[in-house]
CSV table of C-alpha atoms and ligand atoms in Angstrom, one decimal:
chain,number,residue,atom,x,y,z
G,15,MET,CA,131.4,-114.7,249.8
G,16,LEU,CA,132.6,-114.2,246.4
G,17,PRO,CA,133.8,-117.4,244.7
G,18,VAL,CA,137.6,-117.5,244.3
G,19,GLN,CA,138.2,-117.4,240.6
G,20,ARG,CA,141.2,-119.2,239.1
G,21,ILE,CA,143.7,-117.1,237.3
G,22,THR,CA,144.4,-118.0,233.7
G,23,LEU,CA,147.9,-116.8,233.1
G,24,PRO,CA,148.7,-115.0,229.8
G,25,ALA,CA,150.9,-117.4,227.7
G,26,ASP,CA,153.9,-115.0,227.8
G,27,LEU,CA,154.0,-115.2,231.6
G,28,ARG,CA,154.3,-119.0,231.8
G,29,GLY,CA,157.7,-120.0,233.0
G,30,VAL,CA,158.6,-116.4,234.0
G,31,THR,CA,160.2,-115.9,237.4
G,32,PRO,CA,157.8,-113.9,239.6
G,33,GLY,CA,159.3,-110.5,240.3
G,34,GLU,CA,161.6,-110.7,237.3
G,35,LEU,CA,159.5,-109.7,234.4
G,36,THR,CA,161.3,-108.2,231.4
G,37,PRO,CA,160.5,-104.6,230.4
G,38,GLN,CA,158.8,-105.9,227.2
G,39,LEU,CA,156.1,-107.6,229.3
G,40,LEU,CA,155.3,-104.5,231.3
G,41,ARG,CA,153.4,-101.3,230.6
G,42,ALA,CA,153.2,-98.1,232.6
G,43,VAL,CA,149.7,-97.5,234.0
G,44,LYS,CA,147.9,-94.3,235.0
G,45,PRO,CA,148.6,-92.4,237.1
G,46,TYR,CA,151.6,-94.5,238.3
G,47,GLY,CA,153.0,-98.0,238.4
G,48,TRP,CA,153.4,-100.9,236.0
G,49,LEU,CA,151.4,-104.0,234.9
G,50,HIS,CA,151.6,-106.9,232.5
G,51,HIS,CA,150.5,-105.5,229.1
G,52,LEU,CA,147.2,-107.4,229.1
G,53,ALA,CA,146.4,-106.5,232.7
G,54,ALA,CA,147.4,-102.9,231.8
G,55,ASP,CA,144.8,-102.7,229.0
G,56,ALA,CA,142.1,-104.3,231.3
G,57,TYR,CA,142.9,-101.9,234.1
G,58,HIS,CA,142.8,-98.8,231.8
G,59,ALA,CA,139.4,-100.0,230.4
G,60,LEU,CA,138.1,-100.5,233.9
G,61,ARG,CA,139.4,-97.1,235.0
G,62,ALA,CA,137.8,-95.4,231.9
G,63,GLN,CA,134.4,-97.0,232.8
G,64,ALA,CA,134.8,-95.9,236.4
G,65,PHE,CA,135.4,-92.3,235.3
G,66,MET,CA,132.4,-92.5,233.0
G,67,ASP,CA,130.3,-93.7,235.9
G,68,ASP,CA,131.7,-90.8,238.0
G,69,VAL,CA,133.7,-93.2,240.3
G,70,LYS,CA,136.7,-91.0,240.9
G,71,PRO,CA,139.5,-91.2,241.7
G,72,PHE,CA,140.2,-94.7,240.5
G,73,LYS,CA,143.8,-95.6,240.9
G,74,PRO,CA,146.3,-97.9,242.7
G,75,THR,CA,147.1,-97.0,246.3
G,76,SER,CA,150.7,-96.4,245.3
G,77,ALA,CA,153.1,-97.4,242.4
G,78,GLY,CA,154.1,-100.3,244.6
G,79,ASP,CA,150.6,-101.6,244.5
G,80,THR,CA,150.8,-102.6,240.9
G,81,TYR,CA,153.8,-104.7,239.6
G,82,ARG,CA,156.4,-105.5,242.3
G,83,SER,CA,159.8,-106.7,241.6
G,84,LEU,CA,161.2,-109.3,243.9
G,85,ALA,CA,163.2,-106.6,245.7
G,86,MET,CA,160.1,-104.4,246.3
G,87,GLN,CA,158.1,-107.4,247.6
G,88,ARG,CA,161.0,-108.4,249.9
G,89,ALA,CA,161.3,-104.8,251.3
G,90,GLY,CA,157.6,-104.6,251.9
G,91,PHE,CA,157.4,-108.0,253.5
G,92,LEU,CA,160.3,-107.4,255.8
G,93,ALA,CA,158.8,-104.1,257.0
G,94,ARG,CA,155.6,-105.9,258.0
G,95,TYR,CA,156.6,-109.4,259.2
G,96,GLN,CA,159.0,-110.6,261.8
G,97,LYS,CA,160.4,-114.0,262.8
G,98,GLN,CA,159.8,-113.4,266.5
G,99,PRO,CA,156.4,-115.1,267.2
G,100,ILE,CA,153.4,-112.8,268.0
G,101,ALA,CA,150.4,-114.5,269.6
G,102,GLY,CA,147.4,-114.5,267.4
G,103,ALA,CA,149.1,-112.8,264.5
G,104,SER,CA,148.5,-113.7,260.9
G,105,THR,CA,151.5,-115.7,259.5
G,106,ARG,CA,153.3,-116.4,256.2
G,107,THR,CA,155.8,-119.0,255.3
G,108,TRP,CA,158.8,-117.8,253.3
G,109,ASN,CA,161.9,-120.0,252.5
G,110,GLY,CA,160.6,-122.6,254.9
G,111,GLU,CA,160.3,-120.2,257.8
G,112,VAL,CA,157.2,-118.9,259.6
G,113,TRP,CA,156.9,-115.1,259.7
G,114,TYR,CA,154.5,-113.1,261.9
G,115,LEU,CA,152.5,-110.0,260.9
G,116,GLN,CA,153.2,-107.0,263.1
G,117,LYS,CA,150.3,-105.1,264.6
G,118,GLY,CA,148.7,-102.4,262.5
G,119,TYR,CA,150.0,-103.7,259.1
G,120,ALA,CA,147.9,-105.2,256.3
G,121,PRO,CA,148.9,-108.7,255.3
G,122,MET,CA,151.1,-109.3,252.3
G,123,ALA,CA,152.2,-112.3,250.3
G,124,ALA,CA,155.8,-113.7,250.8
G,125,PRO,CA,158.3,-112.5,248.1
G,126,GLY,CA,157.8,-114.4,244.8
G,127,SER,CA,154.3,-115.7,245.7
G,128,SER,CA,152.2,-112.6,245.0
G,129,ASN,CA,150.2,-111.9,241.9
G,130,HIS,CA,151.8,-108.5,242.1
G,131,ASN,CA,155.1,-110.1,241.2
G,132,LEU,CA,153.5,-111.2,237.9
G,133,GLY,CA,152.1,-107.8,237.1
G,134,ILE,CA,148.5,-109.0,237.2
G,135,ALA,CA,147.3,-107.5,240.5
G,136,VAL,CA,146.3,-104.0,241.5
G,137,ASP,CA,145.5,-102.7,245.0
G,138,ILE,CA,142.8,-100.1,244.3
G,139,TRP,CA,142.9,-97.0,246.5
G,140,THR,CA,140.2,-97.1,249.2
G,141,ALA,CA,138.1,-100.0,247.8
G,142,SER,CA,135.2,-99.4,250.1
G,143,GLY,CA,131.7,-97.8,250.1
G,144,LYS,CA,130.5,-96.7,246.7
G,145,ARG,CA,133.7,-97.5,245.0
G,146,LEU,CA,133.7,-101.1,246.2
G,147,GLU,CA,130.0,-101.5,245.2
G,148,TRP,CA,130.9,-100.3,241.7
G,149,MET,CA,133.9,-102.7,241.6
G,150,LEU,CA,131.7,-105.6,242.6
G,151,GLU,CA,129.4,-104.8,239.7
G,152,ASN,CA,131.9,-104.1,237.0
G,153,CYS,CA,135.3,-105.8,237.7
G,154,LYS,CA,134.3,-109.1,236.2
G,155,ARG,CA,133.4,-108.0,232.7
G,156,PHE,CA,136.8,-106.3,232.4
G,157,GLY,CA,138.6,-109.6,233.4
G,158,TRP,CA,139.2,-108.8,237.1
G,159,SER,CA,138.5,-110.9,240.1
G,160,TRP,CA,139.2,-111.1,243.8
G,161,GLU,CA,141.5,-113.6,245.6
G,162,ILE,CA,140.0,-113.3,249.0
G,163,GLN,CA,137.1,-111.4,250.5
G,164,SER,CA,139.3,-110.0,253.3
G,165,GLU,CA,141.4,-108.0,250.8
G,166,PRO,CA,138.7,-106.0,248.9
G,167,TRP,CA,141.3,-103.6,247.4
G,168,HIS,CA,143.3,-106.4,245.8
G,169,ILE,CA,142.0,-107.3,242.4
G,170,ARG,CA,143.7,-109.7,239.9
G,171,TYR,CA,143.5,-110.0,236.1
G,172,VAL,CA,142.2,-113.5,235.6
G,173,ALA,CA,141.3,-113.6,231.8
G,174,GLY,CA,144.7,-114.5,230.4
G,175,ASP,CA,144.9,-114.2,226.6
G,176,GLU,CA,141.1,-114.2,226.3
G,177,VAL,CA,140.7,-110.4,226.2
G,178,PRO,CA,137.2,-109.6,227.4
G,179,PRO,CA,134.8,-107.8,224.9
G,180,ALA,CA,134.6,-104.8,227.2
G,181,VAL,CA,138.4,-104.4,227.1
G,182,LYS,CA,138.5,-105.0,223.3
G,183,ARG,CA,136.0,-102.2,222.8
G,184,TRP,CA,138.1,-99.9,224.9
G,185,LYS,CA,141.3,-100.8,223.0
G,186,GLU,CA,139.6,-100.2,219.6
G,187,ALA,CA,138.6,-96.8,220.7
G,188,ASN,CA,141.8,-95.9,222.5
G,189,GLY,CA,144.6,-98.3,221.3
B,18,ZN,ZN1,147.5,-106.6,246.5
């Protein structure tokens, strides 16, 4: 098991309401989606390294798998979870109520409680096989870590304002 690494939040995210980031905090990322500006640099640096190592494509699953506004997270959550109990289903608590994951859907955090709502998480497209092996080897030095072993595609930017040297180098060459 990978250890769960604590997230250090960038200073400009403290006190921000998840899912309500102002446009100044966000940057467009390639080939689609948005991230917090520090996470965007770290993601682009990681992606550039992936391309250099011939790990292609390296991208989010969809634009909704980068930053998610509260409305986006709510829509995704309501499409997957129901209040009607399902035996053995994975559950989430939202506004004090228990919700049950419908069969065939991947779990998702309750609105407002996801790192996606802070723009510091990306779901990488098909994080398995060779791509996952490469991620396990390289994510950490670019400031990325995993929350749980069961969601290998979901990586979070954990380095806060301490921009990792590998990201600084990328920024100097491309910034
Ligand atoms: Zn995710």
